[in-house]
Short mmCIF file of C-alpha atoms in Angstrom, two decimals:
data_model
loop_
_atom_site.label_atom_id
_atom_site.label_comp_id
_atom_site.label_asym_id
_atom_site.label_seq_id
_atom_site.Cartn_x
_atom_site.Cartn_y
_atom_site.Cartn_z
CA MET A 1 78.67 113.66 -17.95
CA THR A 2 82.02 114.07 -18.97
CA GLY A 3 82.96 111.09 -17.13
CA ARG A 4 80.54 109.15 -18.78
CA LEU A 5 81.52 110.31 -22.44
CA ASN A 6 85.17 109.55 -21.47
CA SER A 7 84.43 105.76 -20.65
CA ALA A 8 82.45 105.36 -23.94
CA GLN A 9 85.40 106.61 -25.75
CA PRO A 10 86.93 103.61 -26.84
CA TYR A 11 83.62 102.51 -28.02
CA ALA A 12 83.01 105.49 -30.15
CA LEU A 13 86.10 105.12 -31.41
CA GLY A 14 85.75 101.51 -32.52
CA LEU A 15 82.42 102.06 -34.14
CA TYR A 16 84.20 105.16 -36.15
CA ARG A 17 86.87 103.14 -37.09
CA ILE A 18 84.49 100.64 -38.35
CA VAL A 19 82.05 102.76 -40.34
CA VAL A 20 85.32 104.34 -42.04
CA GLY A 21 86.88 100.97 -43.03
CA LEU A 22 84.03 100.30 -44.55
CA LEU A 23 83.09 103.32 -46.73
CA PHE A 24 86.83 103.01 -47.86
CA LEU A 25 86.63 99.33 -48.54
CA CYS A 26 83.29 100.03 -50.57
CA HIS A 27 85.38 102.82 -52.81
CA GLY A 28 88.02 99.93 -53.48
CA THR A 29 85.17 97.61 -54.09
CA ALA A 30 83.36 99.15 -56.84
CA SER A 31 86.33 100.52 -58.66
CA LEU A 32 88.00 97.09 -58.50
CA PHE A 33 85.23 94.70 -59.10
CA GLY A 34 82.36 97.05 -60.71
CA VAL A 35 79.82 96.47 -58.11
CA LEU A 36 78.33 99.14 -56.03
CA GLY A 37 77.72 101.70 -58.98
CA GLY A 38 81.35 100.46 -60.14
CA ALA A 39 84.32 102.75 -60.66
CA ALA A 40 83.34 106.66 -60.82
CA GLY A 41 79.39 105.29 -60.72
CA THR A 42 79.78 104.09 -64.52
CA GLY A 43 79.41 100.53 -63.23
CA GLY A 44 82.55 99.49 -64.70
CA THR A 45 85.67 98.59 -63.49
CA LEU A 46 89.45 100.26 -63.50
CA GLU A 47 91.79 98.70 -65.80
CA ALA A 48 94.34 96.54 -63.91
CA GLY A 49 97.78 98.55 -63.36
CA SER A 50 96.03 101.86 -64.50
CA TRP A 51 98.01 104.63 -62.44
CA PRO A 52 96.88 106.21 -60.18
CA GLY A 53 93.05 104.87 -59.96
CA TRP A 54 93.99 101.27 -59.75
CA TYR A 55 96.57 101.36 -57.35
CA ALA A 56 94.31 103.74 -55.26
CA ALA A 57 91.47 101.33 -55.52
CA VAL A 58 93.70 98.30 -54.35
CA ILE A 59 94.68 100.87 -51.59
CA GLN A 60 91.36 101.11 -50.55
CA LEU A 61 90.87 97.79 -50.94
CA VAL A 62 93.37 96.54 -48.38
CA CYS A 63 93.53 99.64 -46.18
CA GLY A 64 89.69 99.74 -45.72
CA SER A 65 89.63 95.75 -44.92
CA LEU A 66 92.42 96.28 -42.32
CA VAL A 67 91.21 99.00 -40.70
CA LEU A 68 87.64 97.81 -40.65
CA LEU A 69 88.98 94.80 -38.99
CA GLY A 70 91.38 96.78 -36.58
CA LEU A 71 94.20 94.89 -37.62
CA GLY A 72 97.47 96.66 -38.42
CA THR A 73 95.34 100.02 -37.88
CA ARG A 74 97.92 102.92 -37.18
CA VAL A 75 99.74 101.80 -40.50
CA ALA A 76 97.01 100.74 -42.71
CA ALA A 77 95.87 104.24 -41.59
CA LEU A 78 98.82 105.98 -42.41
CA LEU A 79 99.18 104.26 -45.64
CA ALA A 80 95.34 105.05 -46.60
CA ALA A 81 95.98 109.06 -45.05
CA GLY A 82 98.92 109.51 -47.53
CA SER A 83 96.95 107.70 -50.52
CA MET A 84 94.11 110.40 -49.97
CA ALA A 85 96.54 113.55 -49.78
CA TYR A 86 98.15 112.23 -52.78
CA ALA A 87 94.65 112.07 -54.64
CA TYR A 88 93.60 115.39 -53.20
CA PHE A 89 96.65 117.03 -53.93
CA LYS A 90 97.67 115.53 -57.19
CA VAL A 91 94.32 114.79 -58.66
CA HIS A 92 91.83 117.20 -57.19
CA GLN A 93 93.66 120.54 -56.40
CA PRO A 94 95.20 121.38 -59.63
CA THR A 95 91.48 121.81 -60.93
CA ALA A 96 90.38 124.39 -58.11
CA LEU A 97 91.49 125.41 -54.64
CA TRP A 98 88.66 124.34 -52.65
CA PRO A 99 87.12 120.88 -52.05
CA MET A 100 83.83 122.14 -53.10
CA GLU A 101 85.30 123.43 -56.35
CA ASN A 102 87.14 120.35 -57.13
CA GLY A 103 85.08 117.54 -55.94
CA GLY A 104 87.98 116.57 -53.31
CA GLU A 105 85.61 116.62 -50.45
CA ALA A 106 85.97 112.62 -50.41
CA ALA A 107 89.72 112.70 -50.40
CA ALA A 108 90.08 115.48 -47.85
CA MET A 109 87.93 113.96 -45.14
CA PHE A 110 89.42 110.28 -45.90
CA SER A 111 92.52 112.02 -45.52
CA TRP A 112 91.74 113.50 -42.11
CA ALA A 113 89.87 110.25 -40.62
CA PHE A 114 92.60 108.09 -41.49
CA LEU A 115 95.08 110.70 -39.81
CA LEU A 116 93.20 110.71 -36.91
CA LEU A 117 93.11 106.86 -36.38
CA VAL A 118 96.68 106.88 -36.84
CA PHE A 119 97.09 108.72 -33.46
CA THR A 120 94.14 107.18 -32.03
CA GLY A 121 94.60 103.33 -32.74
CA SER A 122 91.81 101.10 -33.25
CA GLY A 123 89.65 101.60 -30.19
CA ALA A 124 87.34 98.93 -28.85
CA PHE A 125 86.41 95.81 -31.28
CA GLY A 126 89.45 95.72 -33.22
CA LEU A 127 91.98 92.64 -33.68
CA ASP A 128 94.88 95.09 -32.39
CA ARG A 129 93.52 94.98 -28.71
CA LEU A 130 92.78 91.09 -28.95
CA ILE A 131 96.43 90.50 -30.16
CA ALA A 132 97.75 92.29 -27.48
CA LYS A 133 95.73 91.59 -24.86
CA ARG A 134 96.70 88.06 -25.69
CA SER A 135 100.56 88.82 -26.23
CA THR A 136 100.63 90.67 -22.63
CA GLU A 137 98.91 87.74 -20.97
CA GLU A 138 101.45 85.35 -22.42
CA ARG A 139 104.42 87.37 -21.10
CA LYS A 140 103.28 87.54 -17.65
CA PRO A 141 105.63 84.97 -15.49
CA ALA A 142 103.82 82.04 -14.23
CA ALA A 143 102.73 81.82 -10.62
CA GLU A 144 106.04 80.70 -8.69
CA PRO A 145 104.91 77.65 -6.65
CA VAL A 146 104.78 77.81 -2.88
CA ALA A 147 106.47 75.27 -0.68
CA VAL A 148 104.59 73.47 1.40
#
């Protein structure tokens, strides 16, 4: 059973990356464009340039898209994890210690979810793998001609 699970690991990781990226992208889209309930469920948008919300929403939109596509996954995930750690410690944690008390569950979960992707990479289905595969194929020397 362990062998089967291990062989499916890249695919499970790829699906995990897609779901986490999509959810993060939805947060940014909601805050910047007022869709999906809008910023904080108000139906509105964040004022452009407002600190830290608008910048967090841009990071959510860009990094969520990159992680969803599996393009630059490790770098995008590192930036996303850092932004969510900042959100937790600067916005949520000062009001109470535990995430259940301060409303920071999503920030904490996203931070740890993206940190995992920093170390694991994109898994299957990512553009990172496709680009890496193409670049290794290009580096392979052509077969030497055989003298007849």
